mmCIF file of C-alpha atoms in Angstrom:
data_model
loop_
_atom_site.group_PDB
_atom_site.id
_atom_site.type_symbol
_atom_site.label_atom_id
_atom_site.label_comp_id
_atom_site.label_asym_id
_atom_site.label_seq_id
_atom_site.Cartn_x
_atom_site.Cartn_y
_atom_site.Cartn_z
ATOM 1 C CA MET R 101 101.390 154.591 45.636
ATOM 2 C CA SER R 102 104.185 152.821 47.527
ATOM 3 C CA MET R 103 103.606 150.358 50.362
ATOM 4 C CA ARG R 104 105.525 152.748 52.631
ATOM 5 C CA MET R 105 103.149 155.668 51.986
ATOM 6 C CA GLU R 106 100.176 153.371 52.501
ATOM 7 C CA SER R 107 101.628 152.371 55.890
ATOM 8 C CA VAL R 108 102.177 155.973 56.891
ATOM 9 C CA LYS R 109 98.624 156.867 55.993
ATOM 10 C CA LYS R 110 97.249 154.296 58.379
ATOM 11 C CA ILE R 111 99.020 155.598 61.448
ATOM 12 C CA ILE R 112 96.681 157.159 63.977
ATOM 13 C CA VAL R 113 97.884 157.504 67.538
ATOM 14 C CA SER R 114 95.626 158.080 70.547
ATOM 15 C CA CYS R 115 96.306 161.190 72.635
ATOM 16 C CA SER R 116 98.988 160.108 75.098
ATOM 17 C CA LEU R 117 102.207 161.133 76.795
ATOM 18 C CA ILE R 118 103.953 161.069 73.419
ATOM 19 C CA GLY R 119 101.696 163.808 72.167
ATOM 20 C CA MET R 120 101.997 165.910 75.303
ATOM 21 C CA VAL R 121 105.753 165.524 75.497
ATOM 22 C CA CYS R 122 106.554 166.574 71.955
ATOM 23 C CA GLY R 123 103.858 169.169 71.589
ATOM 24 C CA VAL R 124 101.699 167.208 69.138
ATOM 25 C CA MET R 125 98.252 168.750 69.269
ATOM 26 C CA PRO R 126 94.799 167.225 68.683
ATOM 27 C CA ALA R 127 93.706 167.377 65.049
ATOM 28 C CA GLN R 128 91.148 165.932 62.677
ATOM 29 C CA THR R 129 93.335 164.916 59.755
ATOM 30 C CA VAL R 130 95.609 161.904 59.607
ATOM 31 C CA TYR R 131 99.174 162.784 58.624
ATOM 32 C CA GLY R 132 99.657 162.322 54.866
ATOM 33 C CA SER R 133 95.964 161.760 54.229
ATOM 34 C CA SER R 134 92.725 163.669 53.899
ATOM 35 C CA LYS R 135 90.934 161.174 56.124
ATOM 36 C CA THR R 136 88.968 162.754 58.960
ATOM 37 C CA VAL R 137 89.214 161.265 62.433
ATOM 38 C CA SER R 138 87.729 162.017 65.833
ATOM 39 C CA ALA R 139 88.995 164.717 68.197
ATOM 40 C CA THR R 140 90.493 162.007 70.415
ATOM 41 C CA THR R 141 93.133 161.191 67.803
ATOM 42 C CA ILE R 142 96.187 163.191 66.834
ATOM 43 C CA THR R 143 98.384 163.730 63.836
ATOM 44 C CA TYR R 144 101.658 161.924 64.137
ATOM 45 C CA LYS R 145 104.685 163.301 62.337
ATOM 46 C CA MET R 146 106.633 160.128 61.795
ATOM 47 C CA ASP R 147 110.044 161.659 61.226
ATOM 48 C CA ALA R 148 109.880 164.080 64.178
ATOM 49 C CA VAL R 149 112.569 163.644 66.811
ATOM 50 C CA CYS R 150 111.624 164.798 70.288
ATOM 51 C CA LYS R 151 114.137 167.326 71.631
ATOM 52 C CA ARG R 152 114.628 168.613 75.164
ATOM 53 C CA GLU R 153 112.972 171.930 74.339
ATOM 54 C CA ASP R 154 109.905 170.015 73.117
ATOM 55 C CA VAL R 155 109.278 168.515 76.553
ATOM 56 C CA SER R 156 106.453 170.463 78.157
ATOM 57 C CA LYS R 157 106.407 171.866 81.669
ATOM 58 C CA GLU R 158 103.260 169.822 82.294
ATOM 59 C CA THR R 159 105.104 166.621 81.433
ATOM 60 C CA ILE R 160 107.969 167.486 83.777
ATOM 61 C CA ASN R 161 105.590 168.356 86.614
ATOM 62 C CA ALA R 162 103.637 165.146 86.050
ATOM 63 C CA LEU R 163 106.801 163.080 86.548
ATOM 64 C CA PHE R 164 107.924 164.923 89.674
ATOM 65 C CA ALA R 165 104.387 164.777 91.095
ATOM 66 C CA LYS R 166 104.847 160.993 91.240
ATOM 67 C CA SER R 167 108.237 161.339 92.930
ATOM 68 C CA ALA R 168 109.876 161.484 96.324
ATOM 69 C CA PHE R 169 113.166 163.149 97.245
ATOM 70 C CA ILE R 170 115.380 161.578 99.897
ATOM 71 C CA GLY R 171 118.198 163.421 101.627
ATOM 72 C CA ASN R 172 119.886 164.803 104.739
ATOM 73 C CA SER R 173 120.212 168.434 105.871
ATOM 74 C CA VAL R 174 121.318 169.355 102.344
ATOM 75 C CA GLY R 175 117.999 167.900 101.226
ATOM 76 C CA VAL R 176 116.194 169.916 103.897
ATOM 77 C CA GLY R 177 117.590 172.996 102.201
ATOM 78 C CA GLN R 178 116.272 171.714 98.895
ATOM 79 C CA LYS R 179 112.831 171.353 100.444
ATOM 80 C CA MET R 180 113.020 174.970 101.625
ATOM 81 C CA TYR R 181 113.967 176.040 98.104
ATOM 82 C CA PHE R 182 111.029 174.145 96.579
ATOM 83 C CA ASN R 183 108.673 175.722 99.122
ATOM 84 C CA SER R 184 110.034 179.183 98.297
ATOM 85 C CA LYS R 185 108.972 178.709 94.673
ATOM 86 C CA GLY R 186 105.328 178.367 95.637
ATOM 87 C CA ARG R 187 102.744 175.601 95.757
ATOM 88 C CA GLY R 188 102.772 173.383 92.703
ATOM 89 C CA PHE R 189 106.479 173.797 91.961
ATOM 90 C CA LEU R 190 107.662 170.656 90.159
ATOM 91 C CA GLY R 191 104.330 169.030 90.870
ATOM 92 C CA ASN R 192 104.761 169.093 94.670
ATOM 93 C CA PRO R 193 106.966 165.999 95.077
ATOM 94 C CA LYS R 194 107.118 164.296 98.462
ATOM 95 C CA MET R 195 110.176 165.403 100.452
ATOM 96 C CA LEU R 196 111.548 162.604 102.647
ATOM 97 C CA VAL R 197 114.405 164.592 104.127
ATOM 98 C CA GLN R 198 115.895 164.800 107.617
ATOM 99 C CA GLY R 199 118.791 166.699 109.163
ATOM 100 C CA CYS R 200 121.766 164.471 110.063
ATOM 101 C CA TYR R 201 120.211 161.580 108.136
ATOM 102 C CA SER R 202 122.680 158.905 106.970
ATOM 103 C CA PHE R 203 122.869 155.277 105.846
ATOM 104 C CA SER R 204 123.821 154.347 109.372
ATOM 105 C CA ASN R 205 120.836 155.841 111.180
ATOM 106 C CA ASP R 206 118.465 154.643 108.459
ATOM 107 C CA LYS R 207 119.024 151.174 109.911
ATOM 108 C CA SER R 208 117.528 152.128 113.276
ATOM 109 C CA LEU R 209 114.005 153.339 113.905
ATOM 110 C CA HIS R 210 115.143 154.524 117.326
ATOM 111 C CA SER R 211 117.318 157.266 115.834
ATOM 112 C CA GLN R 212 115.930 160.780 116.046
ATOM 113 C CA PHE R 213 117.528 161.341 112.643
ATOM 114 C CA SER R 214 115.661 158.608 110.767
ATOM 115 C CA LEU R 215 113.102 159.490 108.106
ATOM 116 C CA GLN R 216 109.433 160.011 108.861
ATOM 117 C CA TYR R 217 106.329 159.461 106.799
ATOM 118 C CA GLY R 218 102.780 159.889 107.973
ATOM 119 C CA GLY R 219 103.962 160.811 111.461
ATOM 120 C CA ARG R 220 105.978 157.649 112.032
ATOM 121 C CA ARG R 221 109.667 156.873 111.801
ATOM 122 C CA CYS R 222 110.581 154.446 109.050
ATOM 123 C CA HIS R 223 113.373 153.130 106.874
ATOM 124 C CA ALA R 224 113.781 154.795 103.480
ATOM 125 C CA LYS R 225 112.618 151.653 101.666
ATOM 126 C CA ASP R 226 109.389 151.655 103.686
ATOM 127 C CA ALA R 227 108.798 155.404 103.399
ATOM 128 C CA ILE R 228 108.954 155.037 99.619
ATOM 129 C CA ALA R 229 106.454 152.176 99.711
ATOM 130 C CA TYR R 230 104.088 154.138 101.956
ATOM 131 C CA ALA R 231 104.354 157.213 99.713
ATOM 132 C CA LYS R 232 103.372 155.097 96.667
ATOM 133 C CA VAL R 233 105.641 156.987 94.283
ATOM 134 C CA LYS R 234 107.012 155.842 90.927
ATOM 135 C CA TYR R 235 110.275 157.787 91.003
ATOM 136 C CA VAL R 236 112.797 158.455 93.762
ATOM 137 C CA PHE R 237 115.557 161.068 93.756
ATOM 138 C CA ILE R 238 118.297 160.333 96.283
ATOM 139 C CA ASN R 239 121.035 162.688 97.457
ATOM 140 C CA MET R 240 123.234 161.131 100.119
ATOM 141 C CA GLY R 241 126.908 160.897 101.066
ATOM 142 C CA THR R 242 127.643 164.059 103.005
ATOM 143 C CA ASN R 243 126.954 162.454 106.400
ATOM 144 C CA ASP R 244 128.294 159.086 105.282
ATOM 145 C CA LEU R 245 131.892 160.026 104.470
ATOM 146 C CA TRP R 246 133.178 159.431 108.003
ATOM 147 C CA LYS R 247 135.331 156.698 106.500
ATOM 148 C CA GLU R 248 136.981 155.884 103.156
ATOM 149 C CA ALA R 249 134.889 156.626 100.075
ATOM 150 C CA ASP R 250 135.138 153.038 98.832
ATOM 151 C CA SER R 251 133.593 151.790 102.066
ATOM 152 C CA THR R 252 130.859 154.431 101.923
ATOM 153 C CA TYR R 253 130.145 153.304 98.357
ATOM 154 C CA LEU R 254 129.395 149.794 99.626
ATOM 155 C CA ASP R 255 126.933 151.275 102.130
ATOM 156 C CA TYR R 256 125.287 153.220 99.281
ATOM 157 C CA VAL R 257 124.895 150.063 97.180
ATOM 158 C CA GLU R 258 123.358 148.195 100.123
ATOM 159 C CA TYR R 259 120.956 151.113 100.664
ATOM 160 C CA ILE R 260 119.921 151.122 96.994
ATOM 161 C CA LYS R 261 119.427 147.344 96.927
ATOM 162 C CA GLY R 262 117.209 147.540 99.996
ATOM 163 C CA ILE R 263 115.003 150.139 98.323
ATOM 164 C CA GLN R 264 114.784 148.121 95.106
ATOM 165 C CA LYS R 265 113.912 144.893 96.884
ATOM 166 C CA ARG R 266 111.057 146.569 98.766
ATOM 167 C CA ASN R 267 110.001 148.656 95.739
ATOM 168 C CA PRO R 268 110.858 146.642 92.590
ATOM 169 C CA ASN R 269 108.955 148.899 90.187
ATOM 170 C CA VAL R 270 110.373 152.221 91.379
ATOM 171 C CA VAL R 271 112.771 154.114 89.117
ATOM 172 C CA ILE R 272 115.684 155.580 91.091
ATOM 173 C CA PHE R 273 117.706 158.683 90.300
ATOM 174 C CA ILE R 274 120.934 159.065 92.275
ATOM 175 C CA GLU R 275 121.861 162.735 92.468
ATOM 176 C CA SER R 276 125.588 163.319 92.849
ATOM 177 C CA THR R 277 126.850 164.207 96.307
ATOM 178 C CA THR R 278 127.347 167.971 96.252
ATOM 179 C CA PRO R 279 130.824 169.502 96.718
ATOM 180 C CA MET R 280 131.946 171.247 99.896
ATOM 181 C CA CYS R 281 134.050 174.339 100.487
ATOM 182 C CA SER R 282 137.669 173.331 99.865
ATOM 183 C CA SER R 283 138.874 175.291 102.908
ATOM 184 C CA ARG R 284 136.962 172.831 105.118
ATOM 185 C CA ASN R 285 138.270 169.597 103.592
ATOM 186 C CA GLY R 286 138.737 166.977 106.290
ATOM 187 C CA ARG R 287 140.359 163.570 106.541
ATOM 188 C CA TYR R 288 137.404 161.652 105.118
ATOM 189 C CA LEU R 289 134.873 164.296 104.153
ATOM 190 C CA ASN R 290 136.648 166.227 101.409
ATOM 191 C CA ASN R 291 136.142 166.955 97.733
ATOM 192 C CA HIS R 292 138.494 164.218 96.600
ATOM 193 C CA ALA R 293 136.441 161.653 98.529
ATOM 194 C CA ILE R 294 133.184 163.152 97.244
ATOM 195 C CA ASN R 295 134.444 162.857 93.667
ATOM 196 C CA ARG R 296 135.537 159.276 94.287
ATOM 197 C CA LEU R 297 132.139 158.331 95.728
ATOM 198 C CA ASN R 298 130.338 159.985 92.812
ATOM 199 C CA SER R 299 132.506 158.162 90.284
ATOM 200 C CA LEU R 300 131.902 154.775 91.897
ATOM 201 C CA ILE R 301 128.148 155.231 92.201
ATOM 202 C CA GLU R 302 127.894 156.547 88.626
ATOM 203 C CA GLN R 303 129.527 153.361 87.309
ATOM 204 C CA TYR R 304 127.201 151.269 89.448
ATOM 205 C CA CYS R 305 124.136 153.031 88.039
ATOM 206 C CA LYS R 306 125.245 152.406 84.460
ATOM 207 C CA LYS R 307 125.289 148.666 85.077
ATOM 208 C CA HIS R 308 121.848 148.335 86.629
ATOM 209 C CA LYS R 309 118.307 148.675 85.328
ATOM 210 C CA ASP R 310 116.081 151.635 86.236
ATOM 211 C CA LEU R 311 118.920 153.337 88.096
ATOM 212 C CA TYR R 312 120.090 156.713 86.785
ATOM 213 C CA TYR R 313 122.990 158.863 87.919
ATOM 214 C CA VAL R 314 122.428 162.623 87.696
ATOM 215 C CA ASP R 315 125.331 165.060 88.010
ATOM 216 C CA ILE R 316 123.609 168.025 89.610
ATOM 217 C CA THR R 317 126.908 169.851 90.365
ATOM 218 C CA LYS R 318 127.501 171.427 86.944
ATOM 219 C CA GLY R 319 128.370 175.094 87.555
ATOM 220 C CA MET R 320 128.687 174.700 91.339
ATOM 221 C CA ARG R 321 132.467 174.316 91.639
ATOM 222 C CA ASP R 322 135.182 176.948 91.926
ATOM 223 C CA ALA R 323 138.748 176.730 90.585
ATOM 224 C CA THR R 324 139.764 174.383 93.418
ATOM 225 C CA GLY R 325 136.926 171.978 92.667
ATOM 226 C CA GLY R 326 135.064 172.979 95.802
ATOM 227 C CA LEU R 327 131.688 174.605 96.303
ATOM 228 C CA LYS R 328 131.636 178.212 95.103
ATOM 229 C CA SER R 329 131.415 180.711 97.940
ATOM 230 C CA ALA R 330 128.304 182.236 96.331
ATOM 231 C CA TYR R 331 126.546 178.910 96.783
ATOM 232 C CA ALA R 332 127.799 178.125 100.315
ATOM 233 C CA SER R 333 125.507 179.233 103.133
ATOM 234 C CA ASP R 334 127.829 178.224 105.978
ATOM 235 C CA GLY R 335 131.274 178.008 104.396
ATOM 236 C CA TYR R 336 131.062 174.233 104.687
ATOM 237 C CA VAL R 337 128.599 171.868 102.949
ATOM 238 C CA HIS R 338 125.231 173.619 103.065
ATOM 239 C CA MET R 339 123.974 175.752 100.211
ATOM 240 C CA THR R 340 122.264 179.048 99.461
ATOM 241 C CA MET R 341 119.034 179.364 97.507
ATOM 242 C CA ALA R 342 121.157 180.314 94.479
ATOM 243 C CA GLY R 343 122.969 176.996 94.819
ATOM 244 C CA TYR R 344 119.702 175.089 94.915
ATOM 245 C CA GLU R 345 118.571 176.898 91.792
ATOM 246 C CA VAL R 346 121.650 175.588 89.949
ATOM 247 C CA TRP R 347 120.965 172.112 91.340
ATOM 248 C CA THR R 348 117.311 172.179 90.274
ATOM 249 C CA ASN R 349 118.098 173.494 86.786
ATOM 250 C CA ASN R 350 120.631 170.697 86.271
ATOM 251 C CA LEU R 351 118.150 168.104 87.494
ATOM 252 C CA VAL R 352 115.281 169.320 85.313
ATOM 253 C CA GLU R 353 117.569 169.479 82.277
ATOM 254 C CA TYR R 354 118.602 165.863 82.850
ATOM 255 C CA VAL R 355 114.986 164.698 83.159
ATOM 256 C CA GLU R 356 113.982 166.659 80.053
ATOM 257 C CA ASN R 357 116.775 165.020 78.057
ATOM 258 C CA LEU R 358 115.829 161.587 79.365
ATOM 259 C CA ILE R 359 112.163 162.008 78.446
ATOM 260 C CA ALA R 360 113.097 163.334 74.994
ATOM 261 C CA GLN R 361 115.470 160.414 74.394
ATOM 262 C CA GLU R 362 112.994 157.785 75.493
ATOM 263 C CA THR R 363 110.156 159.388 73.525
ATOM 264 C CA THR R 364 112.250 159.544 70.337
ATOM 265 C CA ALA R 365 113.168 155.869 70.670
ATOM 266 C CA LYS R 366 109.533 154.937 71.287
ATOM 267 C CA ASN R 367 108.392 156.985 68.271
ATOM 268 C CA LEU R 368 110.960 155.400 65.950
ATOM 269 C CA VAL R 369 110.102 151.884 67.092
ATOM 270 C CA PHE R 370 106.442 152.684 66.523
ATOM 271 C CA LYS R 371 107.286 153.870 63.022
ATOM 272 C CA VAL R 372 109.232 150.792 61.936
ATOM 273 C CA LYS R 373 106.458 148.540 63.215
ATOM 274 C CA TYR R 374 104.285 150.027 60.472
ATOM 275 C CA THR R 375 106.739 150.754 57.641
ATOM 276 C CA LYS R 376 108.849 147.600 58.120
ATOM 277 C CA HIS R 377 111.716 149.242 56.227
ATOM 278 C CA MET R 378 115.356 148.541 57.030
ATOM 279 C CA ASP R 379 116.423 152.211 57.153
ATOM 280 C CA ASP R 380 113.709 152.901 59.725
ATOM 281 C CA TYR R 381 114.781 149.828 61.686
ATOM 282 C CA ILE R 382 118.390 151.047 61.776
ATOM 283 C CA LYS R 383 117.305 154.453 63.086
ATOM 284 C CA ALA R 384 115.082 152.890 65.722
ATOM 285 C CA LYS R 385 117.753 150.444 66.875
ATOM 286 C CA LYS R 386 120.323 153.230 67.186
ATOM 287 C CA ALA R 387 117.930 155.302 69.320
ATOM 288 C CA VAL R 388 117.100 152.334 71.552
ATOM 289 C CA ASP R 389 120.758 151.325 71.941
ATOM 290 C CA GLN R 390 121.562 154.814 73.236
ATOM 291 C CA LEU R 391 119.115 154.475 76.125
ATOM 292 C CA GLU R 392 120.401 153.568 79.568
ATOM 293 C CA LYS R 393 119.382 150.243 81.075
ATOM 294 C CA SER R 394 115.709 150.402 81.962
ATOM 295 C CA THR R 395 112.432 148.547 81.801
ATOM 296 C CA LYS R 396 111.384 150.850 78.959
ATOM 297 C CA LYS R 397 114.486 149.956 76.964
ATOM 298 C CA MET R 398 113.912 146.222 77.494
ATOM 299 C CA LYS R 399 110.365 146.529 76.148
ATOM 300 C CA LEU R 400 111.540 148.438 73.057
ATOM 301 C CA VAL R 401 114.313 145.912 72.405
ATOM 302 C CA LYS R 402 111.735 143.138 72.550
ATOM 303 C CA GLN R 403 109.500 144.976 70.072
ATOM 304 C CA LEU R 404 112.409 145.505 67.689
ATOM 305 C CA LYS R 405 113.291 141.818 67.749
ATOM 306 C CA LYS R 406 109.741 140.974 66.689
ATOM 307 C CA VAL R 407 109.589 143.541 63.909
ATOM 308 C CA LYS R 408 113.023 142.592 62.545
ATOM 309 C CA LYS R 409 111.549 139.343 61.245
ATOM 310 C CA LYS R 410 109.122 141.338 59.088
ATOM 311 C CA ILE R 411 111.592 143.872 57.668
ATOM 312 C CA VAL R 412 111.316 144.592 53.931
ATOM 313 C CA TYR R 413 114.809 144.430 52.401
#
């Protein structure tokens, strides 16, 4: 029997997020072997790639349960939508949202429009620390485009850096600023400026670790590029429940894809650590290279560098 089959036989993985994510169920037989193991181990299909549809609802809820959402009045509407779906929706994330909230009034604890947590006014960076979450979803920009988009972008970057400095281990998801009704385009707050801000912040996210950009506007725009009338509650910037449903579906789809991608890369790295075959290494490296900058990616890259020295050519 080949060394590769012997390696595969030995692989027993403890029940973990990998199993829950990709639907691997507890079993008593090791993959490719008749060996019996305890109920706390699982079969591990080495060549399985985790797809978005494999990501369980429980896994999604577990991630959002460790999350906080930050936003202005548009975020208040999102909170109302979440509440309308019933207790337990998306794991009951913490909603740090406030009407009229902006980068500017986040700097002052004397503003009536600053965020609150635990009954006290606080800066976003502190609210996140107090909430003790692992993930943060931020949707800002609507109240911040009172000047050129490029200047607002600099405010956004400063805001993000402040959060990261106070919360170095938090993973941040920047949700795109939502479009507005084209008929209400103004000098600074208009869809062209919104698109410009989104483009700048997307590029920033790509260059920095543990910072993801999520386009939650797919399907929201009309022929003019503005918010569809069916999704506009006030003919301006605020949305209907139908609009928030589109937003939420886009967000969940992104997170599902991210989890599937990261799980696949982790699985393939795990595999090559045991088989030590070049073709498995190539597959693993390709999967890892496709990941966005993150702490998880850095750890997998480090593991691949170690295993490369032991590859069987």
